[in-house]
């Protein structure tokens, strides 16, 4: 399935309510913890979600916004980790699953984290695997 087809399929889904505020709270905790624990590495949010006007969406798409991009990106010592934040019952959209597949095909790691504890375990393992001598 091509990217444009996936985008069209996503836009046709009926009013799936997404608990963004809960995901947001989890993500805020993750970012705070990471910046305290690893201030010498980079963590950044990719603000893809949310409602936008058609004009705003068109402008953002032209600027390079990519639907399905992970919520967080972590950059450390020549390595990149993509993190998707979900609630306990949350699930990936088709576009998010495609992004994960594309990222992993390119040799990068992608993780779905549903809590601060899961994020901490993921980060500590990633750092140990990538950087321990």
mmCIF file of N, CA and C in Angstrom:
data_model
loop_
_atom_site.group_PDB
_atom_site.id
_atom_site.type_symbol
_atom_site.label_atom_id
_atom_site.label_comp_id
_atom_site.label_asym_id
_atom_site.label_seq_id
_atom_site.Cartn_x
_atom_site.Cartn_y
_atom_site.Cartn_z
ATOM 1 N N UNK A 1 0.847 -1.179 0.000
ATOM 2 C CA UNK A 1 0.000 0.000 0.000
ATOM 3 C C UNK A 1 0.891 1.239 0.000
ATOM 4 N N UNK A 2 0.590 2.177 -0.843
ATOM 5 C CA UNK A 2 1.371 3.403 -0.953
ATOM 6 C C UNK A 2 1.012 4.380 0.161
ATOM 7 N N UNK A 3 1.928 5.304 0.415
ATOM 8 C CA UNK A 3 1.752 6.280 1.485
ATOM 9 C C UNK A 3 0.450 7.064 1.325
ATOM 10 N N UNK A 4 0.177 7.558 0.112
ATOM 11 C CA UNK A 4 -1.045 8.344 -0.114
ATOM 12 C C UNK A 4 -2.304 7.521 0.147
ATOM 13 N N UNK A 5 -2.256 6.220 -0.190
ATOM 14 C CA UNK A 5 -3.406 5.346 0.074
ATOM 15 C C UNK A 5 -3.618 5.174 1.576
ATOM 16 N N UNK A 6 -2.511 4.988 2.305
ATOM 17 C CA UNK A 6 -2.607 4.870 3.762
ATOM 18 C C UNK A 6 -3.159 6.147 4.378
ATOM 19 N N UNK A 7 -2.694 7.285 3.898
ATOM 20 C CA UNK A 7 -3.158 8.568 4.412
ATOM 21 C C UNK A 7 -4.661 8.722 4.184
ATOM 22 N N UNK A 8 -5.125 8.348 2.998
ATOM 23 C CA UNK A 8 -6.548 8.430 2.691
ATOM 24 C C UNK A 8 -7.348 7.500 3.602
ATOM 25 N N UNK A 9 -6.854 6.283 3.802
ATOM 26 C CA UNK A 9 -7.529 5.306 4.666
ATOM 27 C C UNK A 9 -7.644 5.834 6.096
ATOM 28 N N UNK A 10 -6.573 6.435 6.595
ATOM 29 C CA UNK A 10 -6.579 7.000 7.949
ATOM 30 C C UNK A 10 -7.607 8.118 8.074
ATOM 31 N N UNK A 11 -7.691 8.970 7.059
ATOM 32 C CA UNK A 11 -8.604 10.115 7.136
ATOM 33 C C UNK A 11 -10.066 9.691 7.044
ATOM 34 N N UNK A 12 -10.318 8.489 6.549
ATOM 35 C CA UNK A 12 -11.687 8.003 6.404
ATOM 36 C C UNK A 12 -12.199 7.301 7.656
ATOM 37 N N UNK A 13 -11.332 7.011 8.610
ATOM 38 C CA UNK A 13 -11.768 6.323 9.828
ATOM 39 C C UNK A 13 -12.767 7.187 10.574
ATOM 40 N N UNK A 14 -13.789 6.564 11.075
ATOM 41 C CA UNK A 14 -14.848 7.270 11.792
ATOM 42 C C UNK A 14 -14.401 7.617 13.202
ATOM 43 N N UNK A 15 -14.519 8.862 13.578
ATOM 44 C CA UNK A 15 -14.322 9.420 14.900
ATOM 45 C C UNK A 15 -13.684 8.568 15.965
ATOM 46 N N UNK A 16 -12.582 7.938 15.673
ATOM 47 C CA UNK A 16 -11.872 7.168 16.678
ATOM 48 C C UNK A 16 -11.308 8.133 17.704
ATOM 49 N N UNK A 17 -11.826 8.086 18.916
ATOM 50 C CA UNK A 17 -11.316 9.007 19.924
ATOM 51 C C UNK A 17 -10.035 8.434 20.495
ATOM 52 N N UNK A 18 -9.030 9.274 20.560
ATOM 53 C CA UNK A 18 -7.717 8.856 21.002
ATOM 54 C C UNK A 18 -7.418 9.568 22.313
ATOM 55 N N UNK A 19 -7.012 8.839 23.320
ATOM 56 C CA UNK A 19 -6.738 9.470 24.614
ATOM 57 C C UNK A 19 -5.431 10.253 24.593
ATOM 58 N N UNK A 20 -5.376 11.306 23.778
ATOM 59 C CA UNK A 20 -4.151 12.084 23.611
ATOM 60 C C UNK A 20 -3.669 12.688 24.918
ATOM 61 N N UNK A 21 -4.602 13.118 25.775
ATOM 62 C CA UNK A 21 -4.156 13.762 27.006
ATOM 63 C C UNK A 21 -3.409 12.771 27.897
ATOM 64 N N UNK A 22 -3.818 11.509 27.917
ATOM 65 C CA UNK A 22 -3.110 10.507 28.722
ATOM 66 C C UNK A 22 -1.753 10.214 28.092
ATOM 67 N N UNK A 23 -1.731 10.030 26.779
ATOM 68 C CA UNK A 23 -0.457 9.824 26.091
ATOM 69 C C UNK A 23 0.464 11.017 26.322
ATOM 70 N N UNK A 24 -0.084 12.205 26.291
ATOM 71 C CA UNK A 24 0.704 13.413 26.508
ATOM 72 C C UNK A 24 1.336 13.422 27.897
ATOM 73 N N UNK A 25 0.558 13.049 28.904
ATOM 74 C CA UNK A 25 1.087 13.009 30.272
ATOM 75 C C UNK A 25 2.223 11.997 30.390
ATOM 76 N N UNK A 26 2.052 10.835 29.770
ATOM 77 C CA UNK A 26 3.105 9.816 29.782
ATOM 78 C C UNK A 26 4.345 10.356 29.081
ATOM 79 N N UNK A 27 4.146 10.993 27.937
ATOM 80 C CA UNK A 27 5.267 11.519 27.159
ATOM 81 C C UNK A 27 6.020 12.599 27.927
ATOM 82 N N UNK A 28 5.310 13.473 28.614
ATOM 83 C CA UNK A 28 5.958 14.521 29.416
ATOM 84 C C UNK A 28 6.860 13.886 30.479
ATOM 85 N N UNK A 29 6.374 12.842 31.137
ATOM 86 C CA UNK A 29 7.179 12.136 32.143
ATOM 87 C C UNK A 29 8.436 11.539 31.508
ATOM 88 N N UNK A 30 8.275 10.943 30.344
ATOM 89 C CA UNK A 30 9.412 10.334 29.640
ATOM 90 C C UNK A 30 10.480 11.368 29.310
ATOM 91 N N UNK A 31 10.048 12.490 28.764
ATOM 92 C CA UNK A 31 10.995 13.534 28.364
ATOM 93 C C UNK A 31 11.708 14.103 29.586
ATOM 94 N N UNK A 32 10.976 14.371 30.667
ATOM 95 C CA UNK A 32 11.602 14.902 31.890
ATOM 96 C C UNK A 32 12.648 13.936 32.419
ATOM 97 N N UNK A 33 12.281 12.652 32.523
ATOM 98 C CA UNK A 33 13.223 11.648 33.034
ATOM 99 C C UNK A 33 14.465 11.583 32.155
ATOM 100 N N UNK A 34 14.263 11.505 30.835
ATOM 101 C CA UNK A 34 15.382 11.363 29.915
ATOM 102 C C UNK A 34 16.334 12.552 30.011
ATOM 103 N N UNK A 35 15.786 13.752 30.055
ATOM 104 C CA UNK A 35 16.641 14.951 30.094
ATOM 105 C C UNK A 35 17.415 15.065 31.404
ATOM 106 N N UNK A 36 16.845 14.558 32.482
ATOM 107 C CA UNK A 36 17.577 14.527 33.754
ATOM 108 C C UNK A 36 18.666 13.460 33.733
ATOM 109 N N UNK A 37 18.339 12.301 33.205
ATOM 110 C CA UNK A 37 19.258 11.152 33.219
ATOM 111 C C UNK A 37 20.342 11.265 32.155
ATOM 112 N N UNK A 38 20.013 11.785 30.993
ATOM 113 C CA UNK A 38 20.946 11.852 29.865
ATOM 114 C C UNK A 38 20.965 13.251 29.249
ATOM 115 N N UNK A 39 21.436 14.253 29.991
ATOM 116 C CA UNK A 39 21.407 15.627 29.468
ATOM 117 C C UNK A 39 22.321 15.841 28.259
ATOM 118 N N UNK A 40 23.263 14.945 28.040
ATOM 119 C CA UNK A 40 24.207 15.076 26.931
ATOM 120 C C UNK A 40 23.680 14.453 25.632
ATOM 121 N N UNK A 41 22.520 13.809 25.677
ATOM 122 C CA UNK A 41 21.881 13.258 24.479
ATOM 123 C C UNK A 41 20.669 14.124 24.116
ATOM 124 N N UNK A 42 20.123 13.892 22.942
ATOM 125 C CA UNK A 42 18.987 14.689 22.462
ATOM 126 C C UNK A 42 17.715 13.851 22.458
ATOM 127 N N UNK A 43 16.650 14.417 23.002
ATOM 128 C CA UNK A 43 15.311 13.852 22.858
ATOM 129 C C UNK A 43 14.423 14.974 22.340
ATOM 130 N N UNK A 44 13.634 14.672 21.335
ATOM 131 C CA UNK A 44 12.763 15.694 20.752
ATOM 132 C C UNK A 44 11.413 15.081 20.416
ATOM 133 N N UNK A 45 10.388 15.902 20.535
ATOM 134 C CA UNK A 45 9.033 15.483 20.188
ATOM 135 C C UNK A 45 8.738 15.874 18.748
ATOM 136 N N UNK A 46 7.954 15.042 18.098
ATOM 137 C CA UNK A 46 7.516 15.308 16.736
ATOM 138 C C UNK A 46 6.011 15.578 16.799
ATOM 139 N N UNK A 47 5.594 16.839 16.758
ATOM 140 C CA UNK A 47 4.173 17.176 16.949
ATOM 141 C C UNK A 47 3.327 16.929 15.699
ATOM 142 N N UNK A 48 3.038 15.661 15.440
ATOM 143 C CA UNK A 48 2.241 15.297 14.265
ATOM 144 C C UNK A 48 0.748 15.265 14.532
ATOM 145 N N UNK A 49 0.354 14.990 15.767
ATOM 146 C CA UNK A 49 -1.065 14.800 16.069
ATOM 147 C C UNK A 49 -1.830 16.112 16.147
ATOM 148 N N UNK A 50 -3.104 15.991 16.426
ATOM 149 C CA UNK A 50 -3.933 17.170 16.625
ATOM 150 C C UNK A 50 -4.731 17.548 15.397
ATOM 151 N N UNK A 51 -5.762 18.314 15.638
ATOM 152 C CA UNK A 51 -6.635 18.775 14.560
ATOM 153 C C UNK A 51 -6.065 20.052 13.953
ATOM 154 N N UNK A 52 -6.099 20.103 12.637
ATOM 155 C CA UNK A 52 -5.616 21.282 11.938
ATOM 156 C C UNK A 52 -6.582 21.615 10.807
ATOM 157 N N UNK A 53 -6.565 22.854 10.415
ATOM 158 C CA UNK A 53 -7.373 23.245 9.256
ATOM 159 C C UNK A 53 -6.742 22.634 8.003
ATOM 160 N N UNK A 54 -7.510 22.585 6.929
ATOM 161 C CA UNK A 54 -7.012 22.026 5.670
ATOM 162 C C UNK A 54 -5.794 22.810 5.176
ATOM 163 N N UNK A 55 -5.839 24.131 5.315
ATOM 164 C CA UNK A 55 -4.720 24.966 4.878
ATOM 165 C C UNK A 55 -3.471 24.683 5.707
ATOM 166 N N UNK A 56 -3.654 24.626 7.024
ATOM 167 C CA UNK A 56 -2.534 24.343 7.913
ATOM 168 C C UNK A 56 -1.926 22.974 7.603
ATOM 169 N N UNK A 57 -2.769 21.983 7.392
ATOM 170 C CA UNK A 57 -2.298 20.631 7.075
ATOM 171 C C UNK A 57 -1.513 20.621 5.762
ATOM 172 N N UNK A 58 -2.007 21.358 4.769
ATOM 173 C CA UNK A 58 -1.328 21.432 3.473
ATOM 174 C C UNK A 58 0.049 22.082 3.625
ATOM 175 N N UNK A 59 0.103 23.162 4.385
ATOM 176 C CA UNK A 59 1.380 23.850 4.618
ATOM 177 C C UNK A 59 2.355 22.917 5.331
ATOM 178 N N UNK A 60 1.875 22.254 6.384
ATOM 179 C CA UNK A 60 2.752 21.373 7.161
ATOM 180 C C UNK A 60 3.247 20.195 6.323
ATOM 181 N N UNK A 61 2.377 19.638 5.490
ATOM 182 C CA UNK A 61 2.789 18.538 4.614
ATOM 183 C C UNK A 61 3.885 19.020 3.669
ATOM 184 N N UNK A 62 3.714 20.220 3.127
ATOM 185 C CA UNK A 62 4.727 20.801 2.253
ATOM 186 C C UNK A 62 6.048 21.044 2.968
ATOM 187 N N UNK A 63 5.968 21.340 4.261
ATOM 188 C CA UNK A 63 7.175 21.583 5.060
ATOM 189 C C UNK A 63 7.864 20.290 5.488
ATOM 190 N N UNK A 64 7.211 19.155 5.233
ATOM 191 C CA UNK A 64 7.861 17.886 5.538
ATOM 192 C C UNK A 64 7.242 17.065 6.642
ATOM 193 N N UNK A 65 6.110 17.491 7.196
ATOM 194 C CA UNK A 65 5.451 16.685 8.215
ATOM 195 C C UNK A 65 5.097 15.343 7.590
ATOM 196 N N UNK A 66 5.385 14.280 8.311
ATOM 197 C CA UNK A 66 5.151 12.929 7.820
ATOM 198 C C UNK A 66 4.185 12.216 8.750
ATOM 199 N N UNK A 67 2.991 11.938 8.263
ATOM 200 C CA UNK A 67 1.999 11.232 9.074
ATOM 201 C C UNK A 67 2.550 9.867 9.471
ATOM 202 N N UNK A 68 2.355 9.506 10.735
ATOM 203 C CA UNK A 68 2.834 8.227 11.232
ATOM 204 C C UNK A 68 4.182 8.301 11.920
ATOM 205 N N UNK A 69 4.865 9.450 11.805
ATOM 206 C CA UNK A 69 6.181 9.603 12.441
ATOM 207 C C UNK A 69 6.038 9.374 13.943
ATOM 208 N N UNK A 70 7.051 8.795 14.556
ATOM 209 C CA UNK A 70 6.996 8.500 15.992
ATOM 210 C C UNK A 70 6.854 9.773 16.821
ATOM 211 N N UNK A 71 6.365 9.605 18.054
ATOM 212 C CA UNK A 71 6.173 10.747 18.952
ATOM 213 C C UNK A 71 7.495 11.362 19.390
ATOM 214 N N UNK A 72 8.489 10.509 19.619
ATOM 215 C CA UNK A 72 9.787 10.974 20.108
ATOM 216 C C UNK A 72 10.907 10.415 19.243
ATOM 217 N N UNK A 73 11.984 11.178 19.171
ATOM 218 C CA UNK A 73 13.204 10.713 18.523
ATOM 219 C C UNK A 73 14.348 10.999 19.487
ATOM 220 N N UNK A 74 15.215 10.013 19.661
ATOM 221 C CA UNK A 74 16.350 10.142 20.573
ATOM 222 C C UNK A 74 17.622 9.957 19.758
ATOM 223 N N UNK A 75 18.560 10.888 19.940
ATOM 224 C CA UNK A 75 19.814 10.866 19.193
ATOM 225 C C UNK A 75 20.956 10.820 20.196
ATOM 226 N N UNK A 76 21.824 9.816 20.025
ATOM 227 C CA UNK A 76 22.932 9.637 20.963
ATOM 228 C C UNK A 76 24.095 8.936 20.276
ATOM 229 N N UNK A 77 25.243 9.560 20.277
ATOM 230 C CA UNK A 77 26.483 8.957 19.774
ATOM 231 C C UNK A 77 26.318 8.247 18.434
ATOM 232 N N UNK A 78 25.761 8.916 17.462
ATOM 233 C CA UNK A 78 25.620 8.338 16.132
ATOM 234 C C UNK A 78 24.505 7.323 15.983
ATOM 235 N N UNK A 79 23.646 7.218 16.969
ATOM 236 C CA UNK A 79 22.522 6.286 16.936
ATOM 237 C C UNK A 79 21.209 7.039 17.113
ATOM 238 N N UNK A 80 20.149 6.445 16.585
ATOM 239 C CA UNK A 80 18.821 7.050 16.678
ATOM 240 C C UNK A 80 17.833 5.993 17.147
ATOM 241 N N UNK A 81 16.962 6.384 18.070
ATOM 242 C CA UNK A 81 15.876 5.530 18.548
ATOM 243 C C UNK A 81 14.570 6.288 18.354
ATOM 244 N N UNK A 82 13.601 5.628 17.753
ATOM 245 C CA UNK A 82 12.274 6.204 17.560
ATOM 246 C C UNK A 82 11.343 5.596 18.594
ATOM 247 N N UNK A 83 10.580 6.439 19.305
ATOM 248 C CA UNK A 83 9.677 5.964 20.358
ATOM 249 C C UNK A 83 8.261 6.450 20.075
ATOM 250 N N UNK A 84 7.340 5.507 20.049
ATOM 251 C CA UNK A 84 5.916 5.816 19.928
ATOM 252 C C UNK A 84 5.302 5.651 21.308
ATOM 253 N N UNK A 85 4.600 6.665 21.783
ATOM 254 C CA UNK A 85 3.971 6.644 23.104
ATOM 255 C C UNK A 85 2.518 6.216 22.938
ATOM 256 N N UNK A 86 2.135 5.205 23.702
ATOM 257 C CA UNK A 86 0.757 4.712 23.680
ATOM 258 C C UNK A 86 0.285 4.476 25.108
ATOM 259 N N UNK A 87 -1.021 4.485 25.281
ATOM 260 C CA UNK A 87 -1.601 4.097 26.565
ATOM 261 C C UNK A 87 -1.583 2.572 26.632
ATOM 262 N N UNK A 88 -1.985 2.021 27.775
ATOM 263 C CA UNK A 88 -2.028 0.560 27.938
ATOM 264 C C UNK A 88 -2.872 -0.094 26.846
ATOM 265 N N UNK A 89 -3.971 0.557 26.453
ATOM 266 C CA UNK A 89 -4.873 -0.041 25.461
ATOM 267 C C UNK A 89 -4.728 0.586 24.075
ATOM 268 N N UNK A 90 -3.792 1.508 23.926
ATOM 269 C CA UNK A 90 -3.615 2.182 22.642
ATOM 270 C C UNK A 90 -2.980 1.278 21.604
ATOM 271 N N UNK A 91 -3.199 1.604 20.354
ATOM 272 C CA UNK A 91 -2.625 0.810 19.272
ATOM 273 C C UNK A 91 -2.163 1.731 18.152
ATOM 274 N N UNK A 92 -1.256 1.214 17.343
ATOM 275 C CA UNK A 92 -0.724 1.980 16.229
ATOM 276 C C UNK A 92 -1.750 2.113 15.115
ATOM 277 N N UNK A 93 -1.701 3.243 14.450
ATOM 278 C CA UNK A 93 -2.469 3.408 13.219
ATOM 279 C C UNK A 93 -1.706 2.674 12.106
ATOM 280 N N UNK A 94 -2.349 2.508 10.976
ATOM 281 C CA UNK A 94 -1.683 1.887 9.825
ATOM 282 C C UNK A 94 -0.455 2.692 9.404
ATOM 283 N N UNK A 95 -0.565 4.015 9.450
ATOM 284 C CA UNK A 95 0.572 4.863 9.066
ATOM 285 C C UNK A 95 1.724 4.739 10.055
ATOM 286 N N UNK A 96 1.419 4.608 11.341
ATOM 287 C CA UNK A 96 2.471 4.423 12.339
ATOM 288 C C UNK A 96 3.166 3.077 12.149
ATOM 289 N N UNK A 97 2.397 2.043 11.846
ATOM 290 C CA UNK A 97 2.985 0.720 11.601
ATOM 291 C C UNK A 97 3.873 0.748 10.358
ATOM 292 N N UNK A 98 3.438 1.472 9.329
ATOM 293 C CA UNK A 98 4.259 1.600 8.120
ATOM 294 C C UNK A 98 5.546 2.359 8.423
ATOM 295 N N UNK A 99 5.444 3.432 9.211
ATOM 296 C CA UNK A 99 6.643 4.182 9.584
ATOM 297 C C UNK A 99 7.611 3.279 10.350
ATOM 298 N N UNK A 100 7.098 2.498 11.294
ATOM 299 C CA UNK A 100 7.942 1.564 12.044
ATOM 300 C C UNK A 100 8.653 0.601 11.094
ATOM 301 N N UNK A 101 7.915 0.038 10.171
ATOM 302 C CA UNK A 101 8.490 -0.895 9.199
ATOM 303 C C UNK A 101 9.589 -0.222 8.372
ATOM 304 N N UNK A 102 9.336 0.987 7.919
ATOM 305 C CA UNK A 102 10.321 1.729 7.124
ATOM 306 C C UNK A 102 11.584 2.015 7.931
ATOM 307 N N UNK A 103 11.407 2.444 9.167
ATOM 308 C CA UNK A 103 12.536 2.781 10.041
ATOM 309 C C UNK A 103 13.388 1.540 10.318
ATOM 310 N N UNK A 104 12.729 0.445 10.635
ATOM 311 C CA UNK A 104 13.462 -0.790 10.939
ATOM 312 C C UNK A 104 14.155 -1.346 9.693
ATOM 313 N N UNK A 105 13.531 -1.197 8.547
ATOM 314 C CA UNK A 105 14.152 -1.628 7.289
ATOM 315 C C UNK A 105 15.438 -0.840 7.028
ATOM 316 N N UNK A 106 15.479 0.408 7.486
ATOM 317 C CA UNK A 106 16.666 1.252 7.320
ATOM 318 C C UNK A 106 17.716 1.011 8.404
ATOM 319 N N UNK A 107 17.427 0.088 9.333
ATOM 320 C CA UNK A 107 18.415 -0.290 10.339
ATOM 321 C C UNK A 107 18.315 0.424 11.669
ATOM 322 N N UNK A 108 17.237 1.155 11.893
ATOM 323 C CA UNK A 108 17.067 1.863 13.155
ATOM 324 C C UNK A 108 16.129 1.098 14.078
ATOM 325 N N UNK A 109 16.216 1.419 15.362
ATOM 326 C CA UNK A 109 15.345 0.783 16.345
ATOM 327 C C UNK A 109 14.114 1.650 16.583
ATOM 328 N N UNK A 110 12.979 0.981 16.796
ATOM 329 C CA UNK A 110 11.691 1.635 17.033
ATOM 330 C C UNK A 110 11.046 0.906 18.193
ATOM 331 N N UNK A 111 10.558 1.646 19.172
ATOM 332 C CA UNK A 111 9.906 1.032 20.329
ATOM 333 C C UNK A 111 8.578 1.707 20.610
ATOM 334 N N UNK A 112 7.629 0.898 21.045
ATOM 335 C CA UNK A 112 6.359 1.415 21.548
ATOM 336 C C UNK A 112 6.429 1.316 23.061
ATOM 337 N N UNK A 113 6.246 2.440 23.750
ATOM 338 C CA UNK A 113 6.303 2.467 25.212
ATOM 339 C C UNK A 113 4.964 2.943 25.753
ATOM 340 N N UNK A 114 4.469 2.226 26.758
ATOM 341 C CA UNK A 114 3.140 2.490 27.307
ATOM 342 C C UNK A 114 3.164 3.060 28.725
ATOM 343 N N UNK A 115 4.356 3.250 29.260
ATOM 344 C CA UNK A 115 4.486 3.811 30.608
ATOM 345 C C UNK A 115 5.899 4.347 30.776
ATOM 346 N N UNK A 116 6.093 5.143 31.813
ATOM 347 C CA UNK A 116 7.432 5.639 32.116
ATOM 348 C C UNK A 116 8.363 4.478 32.433
ATOM 349 N N UNK A 117 7.885 3.508 33.199
ATOM 350 C CA UNK A 117 8.729 2.357 33.550
ATOM 351 C C UNK A 117 9.190 1.596 32.308
ATOM 352 N N UNK A 118 8.275 1.378 31.380
ATOM 353 C CA UNK A 118 8.631 0.674 30.142
ATOM 354 C C UNK A 118 9.639 1.491 29.328
ATOM 355 N N UNK A 119 9.458 2.795 29.304
ATOM 356 C CA UNK A 119 10.383 3.686 28.605
ATOM 357 C C UNK A 119 11.776 3.608 29.226
ATOM 358 N N UNK A 120 11.849 3.664 30.550
ATOM 359 C CA UNK A 120 13.145 3.596 31.239
ATOM 360 C C UNK A 120 13.859 2.293 30.902
ATOM 361 N N UNK A 121 13.146 1.174 30.969
ATOM 362 C CA UNK A 121 13.748 -0.122 30.626
ATOM 363 C C UNK A 121 14.234 -0.133 29.177
ATOM 364 N N UNK A 122 13.437 0.413 28.282
ATOM 365 C CA UNK A 122 13.802 0.469 26.863
ATOM 366 C C UNK A 122 15.063 1.295 26.657
ATOM 367 N N UNK A 123 15.111 2.466 27.270
ATOM 368 C CA UNK A 123 16.265 3.362 27.107
ATOM 369 C C UNK A 123 17.521 2.751 27.707
ATOM 370 N N UNK A 124 17.416 2.230 28.918
ATOM 371 C CA UNK A 124 18.592 1.649 29.583
ATOM 372 C C UNK A 124 19.145 0.474 28.772
ATOM 373 N N UNK A 125 18.270 -0.357 28.229
ATOM 374 C CA UNK A 125 18.716 -1.491 27.404
ATOM 375 C C UNK A 125 19.342 -0.984 26.108
ATOM 376 N N UNK A 126 18.718 0.000 25.474
ATOM 377 C CA UNK A 126 19.239 0.549 24.227
ATOM 378 C C UNK A 126 20.632 1.142 24.436
ATOM 379 N N UNK A 127 20.792 1.904 25.511
ATOM 380 C CA UNK A 127 22.095 2.522 25.806
ATOM 381 C C UNK A 127 23.134 1.437 26.100
ATOM 382 N N UNK A 128 22.754 0.458 26.897
ATOM 383 C CA UNK A 128 23.688 -0.632 27.231
ATOM 384 C C UNK A 128 24.095 -1.387 25.965
ATOM 385 N N UNK A 129 23.120 -1.734 25.128
ATOM 386 C CA UNK A 129 23.407 -2.489 23.902
ATOM 387 C C UNK A 129 24.253 -1.688 22.920
ATOM 388 N N UNK A 130 24.001 -0.407 22.810
ATOM 389 C CA UNK A 130 24.691 0.419 21.815
ATOM 390 C C UNK A 130 26.047 0.941 22.282
ATOM 391 N N UNK A 131 26.177 1.222 23.578
ATOM 392 C CA UNK A 131 27.341 1.982 24.017
ATOM 393 C C UNK A 131 28.240 1.299 25.037
ATOM 394 N N UNK A 132 27.873 0.120 25.535
ATOM 395 C CA UNK A 132 28.762 -0.512 26.517
ATOM 396 C C UNK A 132 29.934 -1.161 25.788
ATOM 397 N N UNK A 133 31.067 -1.110 26.435
ATOM 398 C CA UNK A 133 32.302 -1.582 25.808
ATOM 399 C C UNK A 133 32.579 -3.017 26.157
#
